[in-house]
Amino acid sequence: MEEQNVTSFFRFEDLRIYHKSLDYYNWLMQKVQSADEFNRKVILLPFLDTAAKISMQIADGSSNPKSEFIEYLKYAKGLVRQCVVFTTMAANHNIFNEEDVEKSREMLMEMTKMLGAMIVSFQRSINNRNSDNPRQKDDRGVDEFPSSDLEFNY
């Protein structure tokens, strides 16, 4: 199937970080399915819920002006850090082996970098816009992120 470069109606679906967060959630879902009942309830289900919230924050925030979207991205970054704690808990209780810990931390570090880059990019864009024309808005009075901010090369 040929890949098309089409912008989605839901703009967050065009964000690489959104897809990375879903990849992490799906990877974690496989770990939850193979765990025993006690570990699943006590550690892995709250872990899975936190991982899902990363994607939710990105989706929810994307419809807001950049200045507000930044706050959602910062919250998502905090959720990533919570997942680091859950990863350590899972390792301490022998739910995750060394390979799982390494994979989880690798994916979480990548998401942290991507979220940080988006935050900085949006902050710069806001600062540049404010210094050029403090009242620049779209037709609806909303300060939206341009499509050039949707893709980051890492």
PDB file of N, CA and C in Angstrom, residues 9-46:
ATOM      1  N   PHE A   9      -7.844  14.957   9.708  1.00  0.00           N
ATOM      2  CA  PHE A   9      -8.829  15.885  10.266  1.00  0.00           C
ATOM      3  C   PHE A   9      -8.472  16.197  11.711  1.00  0.00           C
ATOM      4  N   PHE A  10      -8.045  15.165  12.454  1.00  0.00           N
ATOM      5  CA  PHE A  10      -7.591  15.328  13.822  1.00  0.00           C
ATOM      6  C   PHE A  10      -6.082  15.552  13.765  1.00  0.00           C
ATOM      7  N   ARG A  11      -5.663  16.781  13.912  1.00  0.00           N
ATOM      8  CA  ARG A  11      -4.267  17.157  13.672  1.00  0.00           C
ATOM      9  C   ARG A  11      -3.278  16.412  14.549  1.00  0.00           C
ATOM     10  N   PHE A  12      -3.697  15.996  15.741  1.00  0.00           N
ATOM     11  CA  PHE A  12      -2.771  15.267  16.608  1.00  0.00           C
ATOM     12  C   PHE A  12      -2.341  13.947  15.983  1.00  0.00           C
ATOM     13  N   GLU A  13      -3.162  13.411  15.071  1.00  0.00           N
ATOM     14  CA  GLU A  13      -2.792  12.163  14.404  1.00  0.00           C
ATOM     15  C   GLU A  13      -1.618  12.353  13.446  1.00  0.00           C
ATOM     16  N   ASP A  14      -1.274  13.602  13.137  1.00  0.00           N
ATOM     17  CA  ASP A  14      -0.113  13.896  12.297  1.00  0.00           C
ATOM     18  C   ASP A  14       1.166  14.032  13.114  1.00  0.00           C
ATOM     19  N   LEU A  15       1.053  14.004  14.422  1.00  0.00           N
ATOM     20  CA  LEU A  15       2.218  14.192  15.282  1.00  0.00           C
ATOM     21  C   LEU A  15       2.929  12.868  15.538  1.00  0.00           C
ATOM     22  N   ARG A  16       4.232  12.866  15.307  1.00  0.00           N
ATOM     23  CA  ARG A  16       5.029  11.657  15.543  1.00  0.00           C
ATOM     24  C   ARG A  16       4.999  11.241  17.005  1.00  0.00           C
ATOM     25  N   ILE A  17       5.005  12.212  17.925  1.00  0.00           N
ATOM     26  CA  ILE A  17       4.990  11.881  19.349  1.00  0.00           C
ATOM     27  C   ILE A  17       3.707  11.147  19.728  1.00  0.00           C
ATOM     28  N   TYR A  18       2.621  11.481  19.098  1.00  0.00           N
ATOM     29  CA  TYR A  18       1.360  10.786  19.363  1.00  0.00           C
ATOM     30  C   TYR A  18       1.503   9.302  19.011  1.00  0.00           C
ATOM     31  N   HIS A  19       2.077   9.021  17.858  1.00  0.00           N
ATOM     32  CA  HIS A  19       2.253   7.628  17.430  1.00  0.00           C
ATOM     33  C   HIS A  19       3.276   6.897  18.293  1.00  0.00           C
ATOM     34  N   LYS A  20       4.315   7.588  18.722  1.00  0.00           N
ATOM     35  CA  LYS A  20       5.305   6.976  19.628  1.00  0.00           C
ATOM     36  C   LYS A  20       4.636   6.604  20.945  1.00  0.00           C
ATOM     37  N   SER A  21       3.773   7.472  21.450  1.00  0.00           N
ATOM     38  CA  SER A  21       3.097   7.181  22.711  1.00  0.00           C
ATOM     39  C   SER A  21       2.150   5.984  22.563  1.00  0.00           C
ATOM     40  N   LEU A  22       1.501   5.866  21.420  1.00  0.00           N
ATOM     41  CA  LEU A  22       0.650   4.698  21.172  1.00  0.00           C
ATOM     42  C   LEU A  22       1.481   3.425  21.046  1.00  0.00           C
ATOM     43  N   ASP A  23       2.648   3.518  20.418  1.00  0.00           N
ATOM     44  CA  ASP A  23       3.552   2.366  20.319  1.00  0.00           C
ATOM     45  C   ASP A  23       3.947   1.885  21.716  1.00  0.00           C
ATOM     46  N   TYR A  24       4.241   2.848  22.591  1.00  0.00           N
ATOM     47  CA  TYR A  24       4.623   2.485  23.963  1.00  0.00           C
ATOM     48  C   TYR A  24       3.452   1.807  24.673  1.00  0.00           C
ATOM     49  N   TYR A  25       2.281   2.369  24.532  1.00  0.00           N
ATOM     50  CA  TYR A  25       1.086   1.787  25.146  1.00  0.00           C
ATOM     51  C   TYR A  25       0.879   0.354  24.645  1.00  0.00           C
ATOM     52  N   ASN A  26       0.999   0.138  23.344  1.00  0.00           N
ATOM     53  CA  ASN A  26       0.804  -1.204  22.772  1.00  0.00           C
ATOM     54  C   ASN A  26       1.859  -2.184  23.260  1.00  0.00           C
ATOM     55  N   TRP A  27       3.110  -1.730  23.363  1.00  0.00           N
ATOM     56  CA  TRP A  27       4.182  -2.578  23.882  1.00  0.00           C
ATOM     57  C   TRP A  27       3.869  -2.966  25.331  1.00  0.00           C
ATOM     58  N   LEU A  28       3.452  -1.987  26.109  1.00  0.00           N
ATOM     59  CA  LEU A  28       3.132  -2.237  27.514  1.00  0.00           C
ATOM     60  C   LEU A  28       1.927  -3.163  27.656  1.00  0.00           C
ATOM     61  N   MET A  29       0.951  -3.031  26.781  1.00  0.00           N
ATOM     62  CA  MET A  29      -0.231  -3.892  26.799  1.00  0.00           C
ATOM     63  C   MET A  29       0.166  -5.368  26.678  1.00  0.00           C
ATOM     64  N   GLN A  30       1.160  -5.658  25.860  1.00  0.00           N
ATOM     65  CA  GLN A  30       1.634  -7.038  25.722  1.00  0.00           C
ATOM     66  C   GLN A  30       2.221  -7.546  27.035  1.00  0.00           C
ATOM     67  N   LYS A  31       2.901  -6.670  27.767  1.00  0.00           N
ATOM     68  CA  LYS A  31       3.490  -7.049  29.054  1.00  0.00           C
ATOM     69  C   LYS A  31       2.393  -7.314  30.082  1.00  0.00           C
ATOM     70  N   VAL A  32       1.346  -6.534  30.045  1.00  0.00           N
ATOM     71  CA  VAL A  32       0.243  -6.694  30.993  1.00  0.00           C
ATOM     72  C   VAL A  32      -0.457  -8.029  30.763  1.00  0.00           C
ATOM     73  N   GLN A  33      -0.651  -8.392  29.520  1.00  0.00           N
ATOM     74  CA  GLN A  33      -1.359  -9.624  29.195  1.00  0.00           C
ATOM     75  C   GLN A  33      -0.627 -10.864  29.682  1.00  0.00           C
ATOM     76  N   SER A  34       0.696 -10.793  29.769  1.00  0.00           N
ATOM     77  CA  SER A  34       1.460 -11.976  30.173  1.00  0.00           C
ATOM     78  C   SER A  34       1.773 -12.020  31.667  1.00  0.00           C
ATOM     79  N   ALA A  35       1.333 -11.034  32.433  1.00  0.00           N
ATOM     80  CA  ALA A  35       1.634 -10.977  33.867  1.00  0.00           C
ATOM     81  C   ALA A  35       0.593 -11.732  34.684  1.00  0.00           C
ATOM     82  N   ASP A  36       0.996 -12.124  35.901  1.00  0.00           N
ATOM     83  CA  ASP A  36       0.045 -12.778  36.792  1.00  0.00           C
ATOM     84  C   ASP A  36      -0.963 -11.753  37.327  1.00  0.00           C
ATOM     85  N   GLU A  37      -2.046 -12.245  37.893  1.00  0.00           N
ATOM     86  CA  GLU A  37      -3.165 -11.398  38.312  1.00  0.00           C
ATOM     87  C   GLU A  37      -2.760 -10.328  39.327  1.00  0.00           C
ATOM     88  N   PHE A  38      -1.985 -10.707  40.334  1.00  0.00           N
ATOM     89  CA  PHE A  38      -1.598  -9.753  41.379  1.00  0.00           C
ATOM     90  C   PHE A  38      -0.777  -8.604  40.796  1.00  0.00           C
ATOM     91  N   ASN A  39       0.274  -8.916  40.056  1.00  0.00           N
ATOM     92  CA  ASN A  39       1.121  -7.879  39.462  1.00  0.00           C
ATOM     93  C   ASN A  39       0.357  -7.030  38.451  1.00  0.00           C
ATOM     94  N   ARG A  40      -0.561  -7.663  37.761  1.00  0.00           N
ATOM     95  CA  ARG A  40      -1.368  -6.922  36.795  1.00  0.00           C
ATOM     96  C   ARG A  40      -2.189  -5.850  37.512  1.00  0.00           C
ATOM     97  N   LYS A  41      -2.859  -6.229  38.592  1.00  0.00           N
ATOM     98  CA  LYS A  41      -3.724  -5.289  39.307  1.00  0.00           C
ATOM     99  C   LYS A  41      -2.927  -4.207  40.050  1.00  0.00           C
ATOM    100  N   VAL A  42      -1.871  -4.606  40.717  1.00  0.00           N
ATOM    101  CA  VAL A  42      -1.161  -3.690  41.605  1.00  0.00           C
ATOM    102  C   VAL A  42      -0.236  -2.738  40.857  1.00  0.00           C
ATOM    103  N   ILE A  43       0.482  -3.222  39.874  1.00  0.00           N
ATOM    104  CA  ILE A  43       1.484  -2.380  39.201  1.00  0.00           C
ATOM    105  C   ILE A  43       1.126  -2.092  37.748  1.00  0.00           C
ATOM    106  N   LEU A  44       0.789  -3.108  36.994  1.00  0.00           N
ATOM    107  CA  LEU A  44       0.697  -2.939  35.548  1.00  0.00           C
ATOM    108  C   LEU A  44      -0.543  -2.192  35.068  1.00  0.00           C
ATOM    109  N   LEU A  45      -1.672  -2.365  35.695  1.00  0.00           N
ATOM    110  CA  LEU A  45      -2.856  -1.621  35.231  1.00  0.00           C
ATOM    111  C   LEU A  45      -2.721  -0.119  35.496  1.00  0.00           C
ATOM    112  N   PRO A  46      -2.235   0.300  36.687  1.00  0.00           N
ATOM    113  CA  PRO A  46      -1.982   1.745  36.852  1.00  0.00           C
ATOM    114  C   PRO A  46      -0.909   2.257  35.884  1.00  0.00           C
TER     115      PRO A  46
END
